[in-house]
N, CA, C and O atoms as a DFTB+ gen file, in Angstrom:
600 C
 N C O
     1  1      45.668      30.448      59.558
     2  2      46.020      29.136      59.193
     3  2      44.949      28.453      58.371
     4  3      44.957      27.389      57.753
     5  1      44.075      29.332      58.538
     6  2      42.828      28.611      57.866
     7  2      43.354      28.766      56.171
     8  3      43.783      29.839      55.749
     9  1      43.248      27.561      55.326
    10  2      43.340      27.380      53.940
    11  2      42.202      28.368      53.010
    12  3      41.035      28.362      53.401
    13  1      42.501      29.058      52.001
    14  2      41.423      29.468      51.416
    15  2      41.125      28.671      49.879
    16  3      41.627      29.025      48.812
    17  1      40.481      27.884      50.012
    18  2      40.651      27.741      48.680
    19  2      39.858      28.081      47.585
    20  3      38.656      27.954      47.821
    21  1      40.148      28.488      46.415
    22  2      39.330      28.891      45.358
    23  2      39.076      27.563      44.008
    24  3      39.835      26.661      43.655
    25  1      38.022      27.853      43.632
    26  2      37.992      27.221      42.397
    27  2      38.411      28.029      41.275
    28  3      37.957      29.131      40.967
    29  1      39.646      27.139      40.484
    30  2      39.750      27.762      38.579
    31  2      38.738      27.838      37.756
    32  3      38.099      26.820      38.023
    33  1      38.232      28.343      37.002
    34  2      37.671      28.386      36.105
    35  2      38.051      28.268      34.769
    36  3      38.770      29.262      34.667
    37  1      38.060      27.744      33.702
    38  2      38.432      27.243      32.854
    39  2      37.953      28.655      31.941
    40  3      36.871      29.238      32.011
    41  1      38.765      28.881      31.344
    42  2      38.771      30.458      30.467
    43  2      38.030      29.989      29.467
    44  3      37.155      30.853      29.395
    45  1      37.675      28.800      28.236
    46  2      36.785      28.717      27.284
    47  2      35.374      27.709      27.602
    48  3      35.405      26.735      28.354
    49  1      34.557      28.027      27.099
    50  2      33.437      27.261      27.069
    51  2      33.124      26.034      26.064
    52  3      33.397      25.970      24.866
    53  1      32.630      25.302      26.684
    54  2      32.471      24.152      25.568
    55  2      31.127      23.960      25.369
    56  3      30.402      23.473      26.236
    57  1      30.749      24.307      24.296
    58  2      29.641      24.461      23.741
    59  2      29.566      23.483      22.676
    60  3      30.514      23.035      22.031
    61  1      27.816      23.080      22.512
    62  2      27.980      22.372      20.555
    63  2      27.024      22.984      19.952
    64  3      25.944      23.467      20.291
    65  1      27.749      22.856      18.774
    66  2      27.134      23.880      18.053
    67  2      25.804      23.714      17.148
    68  3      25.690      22.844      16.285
    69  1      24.967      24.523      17.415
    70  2      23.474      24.145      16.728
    71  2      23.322      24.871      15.695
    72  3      22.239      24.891      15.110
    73  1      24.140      25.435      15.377
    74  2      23.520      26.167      14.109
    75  2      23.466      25.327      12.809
    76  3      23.080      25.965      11.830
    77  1      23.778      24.008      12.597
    78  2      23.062      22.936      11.470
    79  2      21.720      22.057      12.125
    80  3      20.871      21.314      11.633
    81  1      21.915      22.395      13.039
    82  2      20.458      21.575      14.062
    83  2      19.356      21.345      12.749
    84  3      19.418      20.527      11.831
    85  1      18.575      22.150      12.970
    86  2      17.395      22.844      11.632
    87  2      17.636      21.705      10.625
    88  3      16.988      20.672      10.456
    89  1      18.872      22.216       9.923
    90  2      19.113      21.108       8.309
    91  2      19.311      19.635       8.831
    92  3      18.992      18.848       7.940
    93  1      19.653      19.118       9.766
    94  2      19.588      17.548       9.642
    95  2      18.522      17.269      10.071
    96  3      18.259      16.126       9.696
    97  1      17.418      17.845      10.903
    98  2      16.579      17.750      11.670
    99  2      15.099      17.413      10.628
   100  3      14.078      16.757      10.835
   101  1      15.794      18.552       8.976
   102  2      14.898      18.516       8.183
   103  2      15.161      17.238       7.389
   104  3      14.308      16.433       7.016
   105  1      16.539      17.180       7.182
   106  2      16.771      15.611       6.502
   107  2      16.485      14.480       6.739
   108  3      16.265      13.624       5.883
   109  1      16.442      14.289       8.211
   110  2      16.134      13.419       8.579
   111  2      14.269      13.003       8.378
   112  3      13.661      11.961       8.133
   113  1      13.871      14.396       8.629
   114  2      12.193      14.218       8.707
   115  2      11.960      13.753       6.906
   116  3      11.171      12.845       6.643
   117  1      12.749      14.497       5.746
   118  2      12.313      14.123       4.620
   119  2      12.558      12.815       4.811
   120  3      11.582      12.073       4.914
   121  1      13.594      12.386       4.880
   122  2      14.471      10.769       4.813
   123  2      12.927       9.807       4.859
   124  3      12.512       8.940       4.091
   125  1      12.257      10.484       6.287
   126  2      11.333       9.217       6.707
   127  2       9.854       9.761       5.895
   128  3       8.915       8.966       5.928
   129  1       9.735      10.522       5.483
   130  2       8.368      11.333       4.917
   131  2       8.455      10.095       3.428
   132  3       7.494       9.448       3.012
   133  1       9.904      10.054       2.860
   134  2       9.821       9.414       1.409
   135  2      10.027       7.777       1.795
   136  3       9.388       7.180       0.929
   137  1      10.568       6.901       2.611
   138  2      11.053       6.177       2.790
   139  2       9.994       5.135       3.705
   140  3      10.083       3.954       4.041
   141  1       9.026       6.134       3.907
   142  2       7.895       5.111       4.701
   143  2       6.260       4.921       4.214
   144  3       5.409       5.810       4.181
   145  1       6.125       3.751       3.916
   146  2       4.803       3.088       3.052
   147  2       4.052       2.838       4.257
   148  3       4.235       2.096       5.222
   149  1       3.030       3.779       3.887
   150  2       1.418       3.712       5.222
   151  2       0.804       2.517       4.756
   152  3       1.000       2.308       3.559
   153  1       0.166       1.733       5.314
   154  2      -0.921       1.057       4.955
   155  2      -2.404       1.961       4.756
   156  3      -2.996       2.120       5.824
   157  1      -2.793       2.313       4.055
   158  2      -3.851       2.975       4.384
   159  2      -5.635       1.875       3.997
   160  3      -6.812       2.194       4.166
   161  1      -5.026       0.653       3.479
   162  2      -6.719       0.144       2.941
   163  2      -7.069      -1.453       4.359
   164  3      -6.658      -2.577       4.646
   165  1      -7.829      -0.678       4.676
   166  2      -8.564      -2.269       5.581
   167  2      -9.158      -3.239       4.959
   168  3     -10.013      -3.007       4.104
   169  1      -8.881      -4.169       5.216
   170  2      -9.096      -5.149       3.797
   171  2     -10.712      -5.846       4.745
   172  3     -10.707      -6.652       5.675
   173  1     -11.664      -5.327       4.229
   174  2     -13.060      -6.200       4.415
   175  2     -13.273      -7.227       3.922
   176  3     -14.357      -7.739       4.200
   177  1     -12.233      -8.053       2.876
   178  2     -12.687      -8.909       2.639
   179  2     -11.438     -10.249       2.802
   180  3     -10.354      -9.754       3.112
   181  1     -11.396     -11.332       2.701
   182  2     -10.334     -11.817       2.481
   183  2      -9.662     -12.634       1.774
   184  3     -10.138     -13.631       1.232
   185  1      -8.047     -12.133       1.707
   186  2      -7.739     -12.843       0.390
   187  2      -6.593     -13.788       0.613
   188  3      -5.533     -13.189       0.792
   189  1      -6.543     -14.580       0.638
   190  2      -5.310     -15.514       0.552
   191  2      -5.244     -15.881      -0.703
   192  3      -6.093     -16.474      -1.368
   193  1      -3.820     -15.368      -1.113
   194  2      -2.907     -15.566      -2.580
   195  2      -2.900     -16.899      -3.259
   196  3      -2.545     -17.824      -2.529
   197  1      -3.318     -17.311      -4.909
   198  2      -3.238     -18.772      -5.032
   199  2      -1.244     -18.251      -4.780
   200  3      -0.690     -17.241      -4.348
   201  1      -0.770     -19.536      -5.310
   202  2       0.283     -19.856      -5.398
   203  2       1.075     -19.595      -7.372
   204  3       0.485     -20.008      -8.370
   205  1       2.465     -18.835      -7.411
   206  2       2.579     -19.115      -8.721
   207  2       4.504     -19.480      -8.777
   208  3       5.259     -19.174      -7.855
   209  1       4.901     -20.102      -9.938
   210  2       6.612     -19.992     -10.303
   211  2       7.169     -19.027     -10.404
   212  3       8.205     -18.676      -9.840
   213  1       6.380     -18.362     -11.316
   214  2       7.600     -17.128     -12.066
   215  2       6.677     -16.207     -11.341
   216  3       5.481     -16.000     -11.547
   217  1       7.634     -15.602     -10.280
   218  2       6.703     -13.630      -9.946
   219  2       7.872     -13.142     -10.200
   220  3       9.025     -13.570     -10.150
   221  1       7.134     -11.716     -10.612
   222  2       7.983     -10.458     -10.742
   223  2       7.322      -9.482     -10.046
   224  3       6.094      -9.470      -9.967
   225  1       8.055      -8.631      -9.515
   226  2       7.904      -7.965      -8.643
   227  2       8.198      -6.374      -9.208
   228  3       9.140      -5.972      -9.890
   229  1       6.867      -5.528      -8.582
   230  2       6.369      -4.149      -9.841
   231  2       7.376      -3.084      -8.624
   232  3       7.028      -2.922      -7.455
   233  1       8.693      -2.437      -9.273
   234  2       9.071      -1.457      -8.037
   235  2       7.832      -0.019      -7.711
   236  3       7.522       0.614      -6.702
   237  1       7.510       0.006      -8.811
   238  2       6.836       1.635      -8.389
   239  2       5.412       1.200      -7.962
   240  3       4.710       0.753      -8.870
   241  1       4.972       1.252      -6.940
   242  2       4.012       1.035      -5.976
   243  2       3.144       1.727      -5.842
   244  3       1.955       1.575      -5.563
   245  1       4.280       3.199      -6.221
   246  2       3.006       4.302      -6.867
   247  2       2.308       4.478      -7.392
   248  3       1.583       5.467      -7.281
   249  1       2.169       3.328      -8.459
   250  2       1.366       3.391      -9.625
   251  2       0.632       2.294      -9.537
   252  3       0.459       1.668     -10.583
   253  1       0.223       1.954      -8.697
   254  2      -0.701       0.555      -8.290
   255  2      -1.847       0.579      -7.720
   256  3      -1.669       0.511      -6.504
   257  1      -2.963       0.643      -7.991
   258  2      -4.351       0.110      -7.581
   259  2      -5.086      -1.062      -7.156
   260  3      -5.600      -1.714      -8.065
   261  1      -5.246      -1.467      -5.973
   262  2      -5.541      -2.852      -5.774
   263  2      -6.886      -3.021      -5.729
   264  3      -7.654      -2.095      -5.468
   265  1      -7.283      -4.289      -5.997
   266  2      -8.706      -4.713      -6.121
   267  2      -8.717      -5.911      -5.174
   268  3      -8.191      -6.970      -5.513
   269  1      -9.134      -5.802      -4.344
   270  2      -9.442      -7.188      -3.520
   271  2     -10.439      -7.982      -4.414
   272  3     -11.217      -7.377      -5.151
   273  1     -10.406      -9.666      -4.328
   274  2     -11.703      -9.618      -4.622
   275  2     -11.564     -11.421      -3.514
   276  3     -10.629     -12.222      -3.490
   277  1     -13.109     -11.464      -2.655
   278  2     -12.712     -12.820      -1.329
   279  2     -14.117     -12.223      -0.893
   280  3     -14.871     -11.293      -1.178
   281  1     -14.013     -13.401       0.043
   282  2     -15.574     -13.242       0.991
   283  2     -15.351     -12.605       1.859
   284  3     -14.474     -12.748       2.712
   285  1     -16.092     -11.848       1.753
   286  2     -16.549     -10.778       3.135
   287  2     -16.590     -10.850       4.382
   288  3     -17.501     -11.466       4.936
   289  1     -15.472     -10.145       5.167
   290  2     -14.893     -10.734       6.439
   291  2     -16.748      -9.930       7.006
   292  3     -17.399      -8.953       6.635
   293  1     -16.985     -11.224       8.225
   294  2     -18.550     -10.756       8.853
   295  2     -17.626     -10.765      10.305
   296  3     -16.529     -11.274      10.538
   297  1     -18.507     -10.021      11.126
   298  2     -18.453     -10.341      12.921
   299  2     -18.707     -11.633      13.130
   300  3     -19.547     -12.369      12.611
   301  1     -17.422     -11.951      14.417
   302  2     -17.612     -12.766      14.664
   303  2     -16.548     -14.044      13.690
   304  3     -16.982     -15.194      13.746
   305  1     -15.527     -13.871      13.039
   306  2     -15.087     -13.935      12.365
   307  2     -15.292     -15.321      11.150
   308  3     -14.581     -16.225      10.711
   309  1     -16.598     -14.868      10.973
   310  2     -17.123     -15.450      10.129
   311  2     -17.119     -14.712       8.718
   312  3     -16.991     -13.490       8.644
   313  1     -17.297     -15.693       7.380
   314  2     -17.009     -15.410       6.296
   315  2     -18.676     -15.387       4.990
   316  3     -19.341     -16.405       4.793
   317  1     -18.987     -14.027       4.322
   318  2     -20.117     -14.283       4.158
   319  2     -19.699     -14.365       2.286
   320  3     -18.622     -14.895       2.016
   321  1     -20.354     -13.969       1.398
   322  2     -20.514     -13.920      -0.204
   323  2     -19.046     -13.165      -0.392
   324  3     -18.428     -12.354       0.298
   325  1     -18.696     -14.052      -2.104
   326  2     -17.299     -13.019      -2.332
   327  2     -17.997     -11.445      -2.531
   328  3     -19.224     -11.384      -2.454
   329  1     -17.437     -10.530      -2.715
   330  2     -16.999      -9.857      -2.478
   331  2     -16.138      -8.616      -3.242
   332  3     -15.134      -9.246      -3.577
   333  1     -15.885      -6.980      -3.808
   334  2     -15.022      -6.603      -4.262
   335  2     -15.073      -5.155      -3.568
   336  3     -15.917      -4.302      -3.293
   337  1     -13.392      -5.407      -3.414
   338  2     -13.516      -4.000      -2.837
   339  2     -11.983      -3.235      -3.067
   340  3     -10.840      -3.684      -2.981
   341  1     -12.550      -1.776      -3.420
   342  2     -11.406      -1.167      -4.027
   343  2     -11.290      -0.008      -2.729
   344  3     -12.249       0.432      -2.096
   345  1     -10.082       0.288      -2.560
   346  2      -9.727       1.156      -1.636
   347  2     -10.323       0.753      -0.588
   348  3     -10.278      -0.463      -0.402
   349  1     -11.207       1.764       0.626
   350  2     -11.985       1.202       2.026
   351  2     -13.154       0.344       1.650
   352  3     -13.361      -0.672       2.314
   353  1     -13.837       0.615       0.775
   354  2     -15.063       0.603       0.368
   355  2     -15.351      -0.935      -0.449
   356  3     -14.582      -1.320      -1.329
   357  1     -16.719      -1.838       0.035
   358  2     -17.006      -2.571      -0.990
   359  2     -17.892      -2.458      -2.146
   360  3     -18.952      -1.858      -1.968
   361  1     -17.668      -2.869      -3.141
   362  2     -18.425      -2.382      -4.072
   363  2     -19.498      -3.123      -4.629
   364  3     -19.209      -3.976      -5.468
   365  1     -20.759      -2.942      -4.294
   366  2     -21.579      -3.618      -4.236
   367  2     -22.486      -3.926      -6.030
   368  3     -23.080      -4.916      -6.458
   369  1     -22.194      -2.557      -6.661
   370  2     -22.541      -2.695      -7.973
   371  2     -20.825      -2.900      -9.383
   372  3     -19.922      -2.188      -9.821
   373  1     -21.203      -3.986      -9.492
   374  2     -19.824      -4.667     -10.307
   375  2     -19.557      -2.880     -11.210
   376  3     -18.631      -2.077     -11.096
   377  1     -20.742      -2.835     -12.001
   378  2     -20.819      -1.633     -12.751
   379  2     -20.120      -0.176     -12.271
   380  3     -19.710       0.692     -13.041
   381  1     -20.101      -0.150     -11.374
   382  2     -19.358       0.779     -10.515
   383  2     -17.848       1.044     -10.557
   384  3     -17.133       2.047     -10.546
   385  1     -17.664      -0.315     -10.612
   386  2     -16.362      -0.438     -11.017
   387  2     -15.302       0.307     -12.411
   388  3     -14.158       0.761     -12.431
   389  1     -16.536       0.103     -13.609
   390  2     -15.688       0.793     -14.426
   391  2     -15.878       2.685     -14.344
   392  3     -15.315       3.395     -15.178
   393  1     -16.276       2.954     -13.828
   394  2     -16.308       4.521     -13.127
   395  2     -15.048       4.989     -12.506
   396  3     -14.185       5.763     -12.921
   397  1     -15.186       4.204     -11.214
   398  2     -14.133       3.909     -10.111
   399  2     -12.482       4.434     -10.940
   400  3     -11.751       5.422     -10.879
   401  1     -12.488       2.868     -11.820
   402  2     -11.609       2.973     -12.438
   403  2     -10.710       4.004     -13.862
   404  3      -9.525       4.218     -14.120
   405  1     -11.842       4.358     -14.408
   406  2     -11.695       4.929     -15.555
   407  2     -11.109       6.377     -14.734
   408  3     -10.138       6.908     -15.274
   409  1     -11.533       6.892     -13.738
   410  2     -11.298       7.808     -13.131
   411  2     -10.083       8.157     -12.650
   412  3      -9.383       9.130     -12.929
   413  1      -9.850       6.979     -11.661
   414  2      -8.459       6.589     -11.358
   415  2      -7.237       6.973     -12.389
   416  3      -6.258       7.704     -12.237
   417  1      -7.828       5.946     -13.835
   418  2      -6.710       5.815     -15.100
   419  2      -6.560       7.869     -15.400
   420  3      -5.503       8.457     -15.629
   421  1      -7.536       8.322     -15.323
   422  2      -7.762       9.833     -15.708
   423  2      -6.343      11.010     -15.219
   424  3      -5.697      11.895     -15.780
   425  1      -6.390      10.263     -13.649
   426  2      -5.446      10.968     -12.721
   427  2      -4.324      10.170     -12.567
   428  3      -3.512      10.876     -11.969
   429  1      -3.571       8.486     -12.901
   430  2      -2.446       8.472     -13.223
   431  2      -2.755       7.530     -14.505
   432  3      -3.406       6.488     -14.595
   433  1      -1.976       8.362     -15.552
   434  2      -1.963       7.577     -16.933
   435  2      -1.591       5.986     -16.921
   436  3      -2.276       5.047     -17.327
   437  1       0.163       5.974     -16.119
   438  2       0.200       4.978     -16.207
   439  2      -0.032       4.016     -14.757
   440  3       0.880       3.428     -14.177
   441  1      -0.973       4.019     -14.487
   442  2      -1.670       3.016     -13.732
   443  2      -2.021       1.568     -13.536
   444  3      -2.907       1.023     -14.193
   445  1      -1.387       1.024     -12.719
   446  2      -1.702      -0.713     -12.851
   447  2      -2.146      -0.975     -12.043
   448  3      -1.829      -0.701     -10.886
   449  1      -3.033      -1.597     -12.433
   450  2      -4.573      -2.587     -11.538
   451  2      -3.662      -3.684     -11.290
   452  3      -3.041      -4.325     -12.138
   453  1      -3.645      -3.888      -9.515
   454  2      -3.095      -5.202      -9.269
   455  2      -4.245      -5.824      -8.704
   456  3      -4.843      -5.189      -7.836
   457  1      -4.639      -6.879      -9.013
   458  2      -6.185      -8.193      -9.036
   459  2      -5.390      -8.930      -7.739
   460  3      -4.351      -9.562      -7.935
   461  1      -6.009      -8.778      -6.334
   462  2      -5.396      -9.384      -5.374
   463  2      -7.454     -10.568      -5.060
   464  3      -8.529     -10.310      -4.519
   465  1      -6.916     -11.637      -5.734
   466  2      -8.419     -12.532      -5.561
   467  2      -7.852     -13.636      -4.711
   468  3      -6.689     -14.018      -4.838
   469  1      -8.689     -14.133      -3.852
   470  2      -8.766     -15.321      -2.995
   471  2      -8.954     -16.348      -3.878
   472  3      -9.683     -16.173      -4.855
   473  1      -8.073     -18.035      -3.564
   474  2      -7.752     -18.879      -3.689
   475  2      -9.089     -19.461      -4.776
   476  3      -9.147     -19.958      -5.900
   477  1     -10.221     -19.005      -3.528
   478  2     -11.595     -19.875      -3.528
   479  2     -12.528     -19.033      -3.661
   480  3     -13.424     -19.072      -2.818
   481  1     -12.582     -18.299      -4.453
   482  2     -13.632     -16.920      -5.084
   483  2     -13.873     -17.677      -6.430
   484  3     -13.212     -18.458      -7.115
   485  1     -15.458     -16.943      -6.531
   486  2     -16.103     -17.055      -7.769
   487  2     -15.150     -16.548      -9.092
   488  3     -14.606     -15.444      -9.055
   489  1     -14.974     -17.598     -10.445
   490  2     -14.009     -17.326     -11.234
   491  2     -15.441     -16.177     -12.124
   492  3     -15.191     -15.414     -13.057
   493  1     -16.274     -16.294     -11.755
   494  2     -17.320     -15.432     -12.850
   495  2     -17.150     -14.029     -12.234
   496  3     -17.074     -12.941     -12.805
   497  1     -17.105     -14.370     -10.767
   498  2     -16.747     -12.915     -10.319
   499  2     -15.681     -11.950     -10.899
   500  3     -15.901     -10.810     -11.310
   501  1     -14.606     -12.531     -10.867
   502  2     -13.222     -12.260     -11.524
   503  2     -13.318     -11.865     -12.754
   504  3     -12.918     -10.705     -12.858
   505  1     -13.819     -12.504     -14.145
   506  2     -14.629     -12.122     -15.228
   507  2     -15.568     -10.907     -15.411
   508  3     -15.626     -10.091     -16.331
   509  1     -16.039     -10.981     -14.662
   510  2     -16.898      -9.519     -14.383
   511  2     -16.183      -8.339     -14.535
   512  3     -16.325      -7.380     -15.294
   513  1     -15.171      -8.674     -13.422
   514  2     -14.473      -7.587     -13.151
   515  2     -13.862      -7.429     -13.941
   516  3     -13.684      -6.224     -14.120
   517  1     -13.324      -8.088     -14.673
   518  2     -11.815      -8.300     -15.879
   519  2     -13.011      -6.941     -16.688
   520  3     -12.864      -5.721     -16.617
   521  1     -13.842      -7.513     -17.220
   522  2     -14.709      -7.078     -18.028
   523  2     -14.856      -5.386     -18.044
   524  3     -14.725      -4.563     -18.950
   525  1     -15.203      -5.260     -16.546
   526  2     -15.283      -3.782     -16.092
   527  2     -14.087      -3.059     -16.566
   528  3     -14.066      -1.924     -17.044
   529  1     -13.120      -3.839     -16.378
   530  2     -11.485      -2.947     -16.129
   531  2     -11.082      -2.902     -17.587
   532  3     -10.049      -2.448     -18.079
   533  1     -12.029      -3.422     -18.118
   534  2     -11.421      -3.510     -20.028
   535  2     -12.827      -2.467     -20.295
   536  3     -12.410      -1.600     -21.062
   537  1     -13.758      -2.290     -20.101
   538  2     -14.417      -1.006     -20.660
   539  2     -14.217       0.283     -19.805
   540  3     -14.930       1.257     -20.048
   541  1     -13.566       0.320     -19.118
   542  2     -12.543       1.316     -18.057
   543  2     -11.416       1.358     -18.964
   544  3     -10.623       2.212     -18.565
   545  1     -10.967       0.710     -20.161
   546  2      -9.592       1.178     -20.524
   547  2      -8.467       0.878     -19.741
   548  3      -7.459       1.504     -20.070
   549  1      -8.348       0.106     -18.808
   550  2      -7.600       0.115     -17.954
   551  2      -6.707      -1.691     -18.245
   552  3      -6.933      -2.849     -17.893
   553  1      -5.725      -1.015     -19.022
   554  2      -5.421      -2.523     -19.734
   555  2      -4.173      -3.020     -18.904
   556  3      -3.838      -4.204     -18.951
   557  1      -3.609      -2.252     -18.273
   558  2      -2.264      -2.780     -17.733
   559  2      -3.022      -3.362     -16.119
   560  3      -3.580      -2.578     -15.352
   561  1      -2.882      -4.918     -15.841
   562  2      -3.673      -5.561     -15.277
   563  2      -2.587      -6.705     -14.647
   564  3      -2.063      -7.503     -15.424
   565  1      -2.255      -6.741     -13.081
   566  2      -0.738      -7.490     -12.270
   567  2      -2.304      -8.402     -11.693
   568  3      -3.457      -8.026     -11.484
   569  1      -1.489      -9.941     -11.578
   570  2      -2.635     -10.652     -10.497
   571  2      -1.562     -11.007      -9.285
   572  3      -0.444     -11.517      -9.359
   573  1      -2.115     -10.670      -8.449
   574  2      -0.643     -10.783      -7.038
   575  2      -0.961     -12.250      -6.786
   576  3      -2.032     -12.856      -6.740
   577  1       0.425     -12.667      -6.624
   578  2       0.794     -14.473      -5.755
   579  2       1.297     -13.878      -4.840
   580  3       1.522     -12.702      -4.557
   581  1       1.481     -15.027      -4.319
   582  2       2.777     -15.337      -3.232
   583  2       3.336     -17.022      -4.325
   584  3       2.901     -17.743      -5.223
   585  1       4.558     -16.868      -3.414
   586  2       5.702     -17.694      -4.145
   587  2       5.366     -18.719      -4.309
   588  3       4.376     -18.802      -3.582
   589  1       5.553     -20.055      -5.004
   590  2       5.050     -21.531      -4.725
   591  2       6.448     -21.941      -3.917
   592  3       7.617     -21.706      -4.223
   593  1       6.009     -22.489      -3.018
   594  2       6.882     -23.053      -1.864
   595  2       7.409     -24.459      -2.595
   596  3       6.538     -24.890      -3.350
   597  1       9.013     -25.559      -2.553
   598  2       9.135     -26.762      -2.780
   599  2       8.730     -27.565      -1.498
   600  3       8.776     -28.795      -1.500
């Protein structure tokens, strides 16, 4: 009287299928490899943008070199002498600069110097530099704003 009971087993398997695993797995990794902008420069010095009307905005980013130029963030968050600094590094001899640069222009032809200077920086400083970046050859020259607010 005792019941026996068995379990059915279902004759197919349900499986998913991995054999595209690999290819989206790779698409996806390119997707984010092209689609994501590192910060890579610590800015030692600092710059708050004057203000302008008309900006235009450069798409290829690739082709951009920035120049800080602001007073020198100190410990303690105090602020010491302006200041220029290209990539990590500040550059302590203005002259240096057209090296730096000419070098740069060497390895992408078309290359644009974007001039990111603080509000309240030396305008002789800026001159200097202009100066450097014109015996560097380096004529294509962006000065970054931010927007003028109404």
């Amino acid at each position: 009287m005792a019941a026996h009971f068995q379990k059915k087993q279902a004759g197919s398997k349900q499986e998913v299928p991995t054999s595209a695993m690999p290819d989206v797995i790779f698409i996806l990794l390119f997707f984010f490899m092209v689609t994501t902008v590192l910060r890579e420069v610590t800015l030692k010095v600092r710059v708050n943008l004057t203000q302008a009307e008309n900006i235009e905005k450069i798409e290829q980013k690739r082709l951009l070199s920035y120049i800080y130029i602001g007073p020198e963030r100190l410990p303690n968050n105090q602020l010491g002498q302006d200041k220029v600094q290209i990539d990590d590094a500040i550059v302590e001899d203005i002259g240096a600069i057209r090296t730096l640069m000419y070098d740069k222009l060497r390895e992408q032809p078309k290359l644009i110097v974007s001039l990111r200077v603080d509000e309240n920086s030396e305008f002789g400083l800026l001159t200097d530099v202009q100066e450097e970046l014109k015996q560097a050859s380096t004529f294509r020259i962006n000065y970054s704003t931010r927007r003028e607010t109404n």
